[in-house]
PDB file of C-alpha atoms in Angstrom:
ATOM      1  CA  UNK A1259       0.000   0.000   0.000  1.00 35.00           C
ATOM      2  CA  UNK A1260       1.429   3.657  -0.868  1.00 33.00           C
ATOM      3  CA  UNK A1261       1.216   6.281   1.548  1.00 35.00           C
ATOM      4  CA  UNK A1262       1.338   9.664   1.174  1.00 35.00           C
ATOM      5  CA  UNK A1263       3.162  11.859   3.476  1.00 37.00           C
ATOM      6  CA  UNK A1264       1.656  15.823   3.945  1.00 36.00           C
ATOM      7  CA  UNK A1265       3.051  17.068   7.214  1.00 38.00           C
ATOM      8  CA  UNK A1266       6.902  18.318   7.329  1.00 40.00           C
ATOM      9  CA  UNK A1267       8.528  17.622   4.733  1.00 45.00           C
ATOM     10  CA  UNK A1268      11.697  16.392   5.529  1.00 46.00           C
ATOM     11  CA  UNK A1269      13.462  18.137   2.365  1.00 49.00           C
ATOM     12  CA  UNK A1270      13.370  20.889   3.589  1.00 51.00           C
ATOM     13  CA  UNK A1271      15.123  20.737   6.864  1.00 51.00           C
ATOM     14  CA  UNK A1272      18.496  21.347   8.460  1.00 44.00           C
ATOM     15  CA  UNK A1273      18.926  17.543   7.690  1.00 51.00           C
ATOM     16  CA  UNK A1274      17.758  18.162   3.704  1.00 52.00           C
ATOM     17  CA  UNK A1275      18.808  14.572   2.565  1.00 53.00           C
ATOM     18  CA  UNK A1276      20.573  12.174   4.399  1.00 76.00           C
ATOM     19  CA  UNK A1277      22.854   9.214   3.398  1.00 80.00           C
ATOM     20  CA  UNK A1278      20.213   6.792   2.306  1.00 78.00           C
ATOM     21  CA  UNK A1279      18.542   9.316   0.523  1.00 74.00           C
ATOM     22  CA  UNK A1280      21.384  11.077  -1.492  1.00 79.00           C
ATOM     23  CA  UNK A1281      22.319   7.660  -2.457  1.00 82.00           C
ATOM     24  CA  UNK A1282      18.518   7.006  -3.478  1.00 78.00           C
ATOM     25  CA  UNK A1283      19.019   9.902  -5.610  1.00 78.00           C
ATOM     26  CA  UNK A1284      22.212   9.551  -7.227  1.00 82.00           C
ATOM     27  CA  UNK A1285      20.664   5.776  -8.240  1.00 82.00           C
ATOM     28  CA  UNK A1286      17.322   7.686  -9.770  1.00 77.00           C
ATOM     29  CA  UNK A1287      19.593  10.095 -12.017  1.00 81.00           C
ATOM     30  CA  UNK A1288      21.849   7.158 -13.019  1.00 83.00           C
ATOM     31  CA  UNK A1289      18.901   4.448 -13.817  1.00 82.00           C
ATOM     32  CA  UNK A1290      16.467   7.444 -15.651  1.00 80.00           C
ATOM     33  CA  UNK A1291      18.954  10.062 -17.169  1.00 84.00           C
ATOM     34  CA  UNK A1292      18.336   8.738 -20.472  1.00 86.00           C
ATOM     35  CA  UNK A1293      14.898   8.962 -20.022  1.00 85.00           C
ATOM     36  CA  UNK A1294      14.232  12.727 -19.348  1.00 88.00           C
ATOM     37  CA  UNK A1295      11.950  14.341 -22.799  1.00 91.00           C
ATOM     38  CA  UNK A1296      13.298  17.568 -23.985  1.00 96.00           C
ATOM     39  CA  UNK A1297      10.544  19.393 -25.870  1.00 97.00           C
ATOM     40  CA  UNK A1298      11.544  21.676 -29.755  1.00 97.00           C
ATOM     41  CA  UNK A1299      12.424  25.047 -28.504  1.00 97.00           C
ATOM     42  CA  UNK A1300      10.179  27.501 -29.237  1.00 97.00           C
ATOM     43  CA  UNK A1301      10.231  31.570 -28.887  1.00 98.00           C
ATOM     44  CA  UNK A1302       8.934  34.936 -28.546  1.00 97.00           C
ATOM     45  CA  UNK A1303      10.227  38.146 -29.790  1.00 97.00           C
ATOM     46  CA  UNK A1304      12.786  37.887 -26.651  1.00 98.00           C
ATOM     47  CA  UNK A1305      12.827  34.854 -25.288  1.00 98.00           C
ATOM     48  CA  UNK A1306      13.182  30.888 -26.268  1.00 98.00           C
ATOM     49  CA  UNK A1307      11.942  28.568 -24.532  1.00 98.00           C
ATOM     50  CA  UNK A1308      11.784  24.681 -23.875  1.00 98.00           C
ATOM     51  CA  UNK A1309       9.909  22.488 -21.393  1.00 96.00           C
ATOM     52  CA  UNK A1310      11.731  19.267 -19.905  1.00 92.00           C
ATOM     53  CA  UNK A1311       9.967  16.284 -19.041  1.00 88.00           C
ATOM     54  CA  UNK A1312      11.312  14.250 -15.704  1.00 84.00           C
ATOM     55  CA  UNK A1313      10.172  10.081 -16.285  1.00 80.00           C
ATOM     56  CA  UNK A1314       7.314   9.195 -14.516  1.00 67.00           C
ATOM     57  CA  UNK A1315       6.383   5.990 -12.795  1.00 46.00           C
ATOM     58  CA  UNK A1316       3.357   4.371 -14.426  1.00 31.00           C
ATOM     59  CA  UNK A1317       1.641   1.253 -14.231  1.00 28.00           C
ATOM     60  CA  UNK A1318       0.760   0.025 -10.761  1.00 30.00           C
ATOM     61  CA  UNK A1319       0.676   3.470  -9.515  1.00 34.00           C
ATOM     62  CA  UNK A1320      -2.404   4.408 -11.407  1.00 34.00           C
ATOM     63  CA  UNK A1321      -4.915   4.339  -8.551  1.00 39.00           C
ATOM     64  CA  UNK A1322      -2.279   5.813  -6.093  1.00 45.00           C
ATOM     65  CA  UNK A1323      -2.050   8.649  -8.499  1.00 45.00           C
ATOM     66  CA  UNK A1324      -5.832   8.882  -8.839  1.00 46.00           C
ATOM     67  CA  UNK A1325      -6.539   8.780  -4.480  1.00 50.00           C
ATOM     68  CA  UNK A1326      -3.418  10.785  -4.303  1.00 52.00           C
ATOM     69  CA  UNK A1327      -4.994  13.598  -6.241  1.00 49.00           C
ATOM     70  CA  UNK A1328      -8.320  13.782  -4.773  1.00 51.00           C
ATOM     71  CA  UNK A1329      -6.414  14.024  -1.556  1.00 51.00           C
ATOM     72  CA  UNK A1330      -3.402  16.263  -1.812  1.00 50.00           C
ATOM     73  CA  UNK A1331      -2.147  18.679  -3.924  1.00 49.00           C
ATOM     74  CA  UNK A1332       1.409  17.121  -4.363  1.00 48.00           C
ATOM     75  CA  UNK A1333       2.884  13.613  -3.297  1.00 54.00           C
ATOM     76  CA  UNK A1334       6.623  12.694  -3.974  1.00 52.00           C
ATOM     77  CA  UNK A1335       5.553   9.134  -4.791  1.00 53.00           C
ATOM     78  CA  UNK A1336       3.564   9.735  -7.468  1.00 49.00           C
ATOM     79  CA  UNK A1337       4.843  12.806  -9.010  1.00 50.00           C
ATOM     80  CA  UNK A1338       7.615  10.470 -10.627  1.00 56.00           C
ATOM     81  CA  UNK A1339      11.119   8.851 -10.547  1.00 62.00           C
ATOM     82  CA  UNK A1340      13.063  11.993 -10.713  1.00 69.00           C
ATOM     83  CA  UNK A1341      10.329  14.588 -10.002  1.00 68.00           C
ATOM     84  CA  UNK A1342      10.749  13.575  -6.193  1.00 70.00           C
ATOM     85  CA  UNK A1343      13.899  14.975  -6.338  1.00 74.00           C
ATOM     86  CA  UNK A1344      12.251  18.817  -7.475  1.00 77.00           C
ATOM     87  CA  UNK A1345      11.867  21.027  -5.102  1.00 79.00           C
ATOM     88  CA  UNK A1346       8.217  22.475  -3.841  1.00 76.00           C
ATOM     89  CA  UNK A1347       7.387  26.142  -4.635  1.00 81.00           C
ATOM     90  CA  UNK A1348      10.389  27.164  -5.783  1.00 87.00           C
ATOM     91  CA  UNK A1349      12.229  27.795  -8.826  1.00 91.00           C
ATOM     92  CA  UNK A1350      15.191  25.642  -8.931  1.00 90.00           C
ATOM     93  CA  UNK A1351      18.975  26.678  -9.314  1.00 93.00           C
ATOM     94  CA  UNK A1352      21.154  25.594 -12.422  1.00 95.00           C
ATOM     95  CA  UNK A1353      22.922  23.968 -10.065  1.00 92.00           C
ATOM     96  CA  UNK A1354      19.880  22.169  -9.034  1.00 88.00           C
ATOM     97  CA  UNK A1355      18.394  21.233 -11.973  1.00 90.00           C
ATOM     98  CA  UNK A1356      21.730  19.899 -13.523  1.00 92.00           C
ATOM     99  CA  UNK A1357      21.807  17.583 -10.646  1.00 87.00           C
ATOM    100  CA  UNK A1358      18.419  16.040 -11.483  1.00 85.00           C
ATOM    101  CA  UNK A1359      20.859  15.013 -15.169  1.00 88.00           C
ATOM    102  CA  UNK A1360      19.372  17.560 -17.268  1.00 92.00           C
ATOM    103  CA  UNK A1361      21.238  18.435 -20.433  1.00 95.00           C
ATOM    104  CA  UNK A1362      20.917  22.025 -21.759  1.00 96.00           C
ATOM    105  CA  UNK A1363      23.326  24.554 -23.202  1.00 96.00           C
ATOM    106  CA  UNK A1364      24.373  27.858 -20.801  1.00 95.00           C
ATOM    107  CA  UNK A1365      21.949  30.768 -20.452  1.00 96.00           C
ATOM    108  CA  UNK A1366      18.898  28.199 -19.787  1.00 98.00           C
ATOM    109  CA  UNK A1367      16.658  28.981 -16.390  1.00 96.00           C
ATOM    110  CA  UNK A1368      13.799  27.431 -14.716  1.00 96.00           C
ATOM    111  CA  UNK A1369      11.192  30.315 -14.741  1.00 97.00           C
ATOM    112  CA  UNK A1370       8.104  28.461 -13.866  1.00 93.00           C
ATOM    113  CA  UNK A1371       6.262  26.543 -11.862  1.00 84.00           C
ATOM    114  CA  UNK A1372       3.511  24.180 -12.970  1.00 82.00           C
ATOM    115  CA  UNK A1373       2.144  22.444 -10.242  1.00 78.00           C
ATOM    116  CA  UNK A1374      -0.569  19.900 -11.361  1.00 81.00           C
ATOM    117  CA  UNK A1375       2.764  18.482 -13.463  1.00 81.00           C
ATOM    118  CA  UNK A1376       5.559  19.070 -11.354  1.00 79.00           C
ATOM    119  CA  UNK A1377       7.604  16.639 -13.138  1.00 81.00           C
ATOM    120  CA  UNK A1378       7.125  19.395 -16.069  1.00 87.00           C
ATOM    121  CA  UNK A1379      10.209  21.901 -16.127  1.00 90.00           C
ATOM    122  CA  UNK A1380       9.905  24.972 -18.072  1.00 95.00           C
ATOM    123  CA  UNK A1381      12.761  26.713 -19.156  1.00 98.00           C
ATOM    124  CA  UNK A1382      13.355  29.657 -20.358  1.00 98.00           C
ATOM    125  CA  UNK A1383      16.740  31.927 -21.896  1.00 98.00           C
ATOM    126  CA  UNK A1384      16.922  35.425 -23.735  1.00 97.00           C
ATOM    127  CA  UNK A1385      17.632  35.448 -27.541  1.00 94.00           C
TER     128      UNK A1385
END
Protein backbone atom coordinates (compact mmCIF):
# COMPACT_ATOMS: atom_id res chain seq x y z
CA UNK A 1 0.00 0.00 0.00
CA UNK A 2 1.43 3.66 -0.87
CA UNK A 3 1.22 6.28 1.55
CA UNK A 4 1.34 9.66 1.17
CA UNK A 5 3.16 11.86 3.48
CA UNK A 6 1.66 15.82 3.94
CA UNK A 7 3.05 17.07 7.21
CA UNK A 8 6.90 18.32 7.33
CA UNK A 9 8.53 17.62 4.73
CA UNK A 10 11.70 16.39 5.53
CA UNK A 11 13.46 18.14 2.37
CA UNK A 12 13.37 20.89 3.59
CA UNK A 13 15.12 20.74 6.86
CA UNK A 14 18.50 21.35 8.46
CA UNK A 15 18.93 17.54 7.69
CA UNK A 16 17.76 18.16 3.70
CA UNK A 17 18.81 14.57 2.56
CA UNK A 18 20.57 12.17 4.40
CA UNK A 19 22.85 9.21 3.40
CA UNK A 20 20.21 6.79 2.31
CA UNK A 21 18.54 9.32 0.52
CA UNK A 22 21.38 11.08 -1.49
CA UNK A 23 22.32 7.66 -2.46
CA UNK A 24 18.52 7.01 -3.48
CA UNK A 25 19.02 9.90 -5.61
CA UNK A 26 22.21 9.55 -7.23
CA UNK A 27 20.66 5.78 -8.24
CA UNK A 28 17.32 7.69 -9.77
CA UNK A 29 19.59 10.09 -12.02
CA UNK A 30 21.85 7.16 -13.02
CA UNK A 31 18.90 4.45 -13.82
CA UNK A 32 16.47 7.44 -15.65
CA UNK A 33 18.95 10.06 -17.17
CA UNK A 34 18.34 8.74 -20.47
CA UNK A 35 14.90 8.96 -20.02
CA UNK A 36 14.23 12.73 -19.35
CA UNK A 37 11.95 14.34 -22.80
CA UNK A 38 13.30 17.57 -23.98
CA UNK A 39 10.54 19.39 -25.87
CA UNK A 40 11.54 21.68 -29.75
CA UNK A 41 12.42 25.05 -28.50
CA UNK A 42 10.18 27.50 -29.24
CA UNK A 43 10.23 31.57 -28.89
CA UNK A 44 8.93 34.94 -28.55
CA UNK A 45 10.23 38.15 -29.79
CA UNK A 46 12.79 37.89 -26.65
CA UNK A 47 12.83 34.85 -25.29
CA UNK A 48 13.18 30.89 -26.27
CA UNK A 49 11.94 28.57 -24.53
CA UNK A 50 11.78 24.68 -23.88
CA UNK A 51 9.91 22.49 -21.39
CA UNK A 52 11.73 19.27 -19.90
CA UNK A 53 9.97 16.28 -19.04
CA UNK A 54 11.31 14.25 -15.70
CA UNK A 55 10.17 10.08 -16.28
CA UNK A 56 7.31 9.19 -14.52
CA UNK A 57 6.38 5.99 -12.79
CA UNK A 58 3.36 4.37 -14.43
CA UNK A 59 1.64 1.25 -14.23
CA UNK A 60 0.76 0.02 -10.76
CA UNK A 61 0.68 3.47 -9.51
CA UNK A 62 -2.40 4.41 -11.41
CA UNK A 63 -4.91 4.34 -8.55
CA UNK A 64 -2.28 5.81 -6.09
CA UNK A 65 -2.05 8.65 -8.50
CA UNK A 66 -5.83 8.88 -8.84
CA UNK A 67 -6.54 8.78 -4.48
CA UNK A 68 -3.42 10.79 -4.30
CA UNK A 69 -4.99 13.60 -6.24
CA UNK A 70 -8.32 13.78 -4.77
CA UNK A 71 -6.41 14.02 -1.56
CA UNK A 72 -3.40 16.26 -1.81
CA UNK A 73 -2.15 18.68 -3.92
CA UNK A 74 1.41 17.12 -4.36
CA UNK A 75 2.88 13.61 -3.30
CA UNK A 76 6.62 12.69 -3.97
CA UNK A 77 5.55 9.13 -4.79
CA UNK A 78 3.56 9.73 -7.47
CA UNK A 79 4.84 12.81 -9.01
CA UNK A 80 7.62 10.47 -10.63
CA UNK A 81 11.12 8.85 -10.55
CA UNK A 82 13.06 11.99 -10.71
CA UNK A 83 10.33 14.59 -10.00
CA UNK A 84 10.75 13.57 -6.19
CA UNK A 85 13.90 14.98 -6.34
CA UNK A 86 12.25 18.82 -7.47
CA UNK A 87 11.87 21.03 -5.10
CA UNK A 88 8.22 22.48 -3.84
CA UNK A 89 7.39 26.14 -4.63
CA UNK A 90 10.39 27.16 -5.78
CA UNK A 91 12.23 27.80 -8.83
CA UNK A 92 15.19 25.64 -8.93
CA UNK A 93 18.97 26.68 -9.31
CA UNK A 94 21.15 25.59 -12.42
CA UNK A 95 22.92 23.97 -10.07
CA UNK A 96 19.88 22.17 -9.03
CA UNK A 97 18.39 21.23 -11.97
CA UNK A 98 21.73 19.90 -13.52
CA UNK A 99 21.81 17.58 -10.65
CA UNK A 100 18.42 16.04 -11.48
CA UNK A 101 20.86 15.01 -15.17
CA UNK A 102 19.37 17.56 -17.27
CA UNK A 103 21.24 18.44 -20.43
CA UNK A 104 20.92 22.03 -21.76
CA UNK A 105 23.33 24.55 -23.20
CA UNK A 106 24.37 27.86 -20.80
CA UNK A 107 21.95 30.77 -20.45
CA UNK A 108 18.90 28.20 -19.79
CA UNK A 109 16.66 28.98 -16.39
CA UNK A 110 13.80 27.43 -14.72
CA UNK A 111 11.19 30.31 -14.74
CA UNK A 112 8.10 28.46 -13.87
CA UNK A 113 6.26 26.54 -11.86
CA UNK A 114 3.51 24.18 -12.97
CA UNK A 115 2.14 22.44 -10.24
CA UNK A 116 -0.57 19.90 -11.36
CA UNK A 117 2.76 18.48 -13.46
CA UNK A 118 5.56 19.07 -11.35
CA UNK A 119 7.60 16.64 -13.14
CA UNK A 120 7.12 19.40 -16.07
CA UNK A 121 10.21 21.90 -16.13
CA UNK A 122 9.90 24.97 -18.07
CA UNK A 123 12.76 26.71 -19.16
CA UNK A 124 13.35 29.66 -20.36
CA UNK A 125 16.74 31.93 -21.90
CA UNK A 126 16.92 35.43 -23.74
CA UNK A 127 17.63 35.45 -27.54
Amino acid sequence: MFHCHRGADDRNGPFAIDTLEREKKAKDIADHEEDIMYSARYSDDFHEYRHVNLPREIGTLLMHVYVCTMLTAFCSFCAGVLARWVPQGRLMTEQEWRGLGVKQSPGWYHYMLHAPEPHILLFKRDK
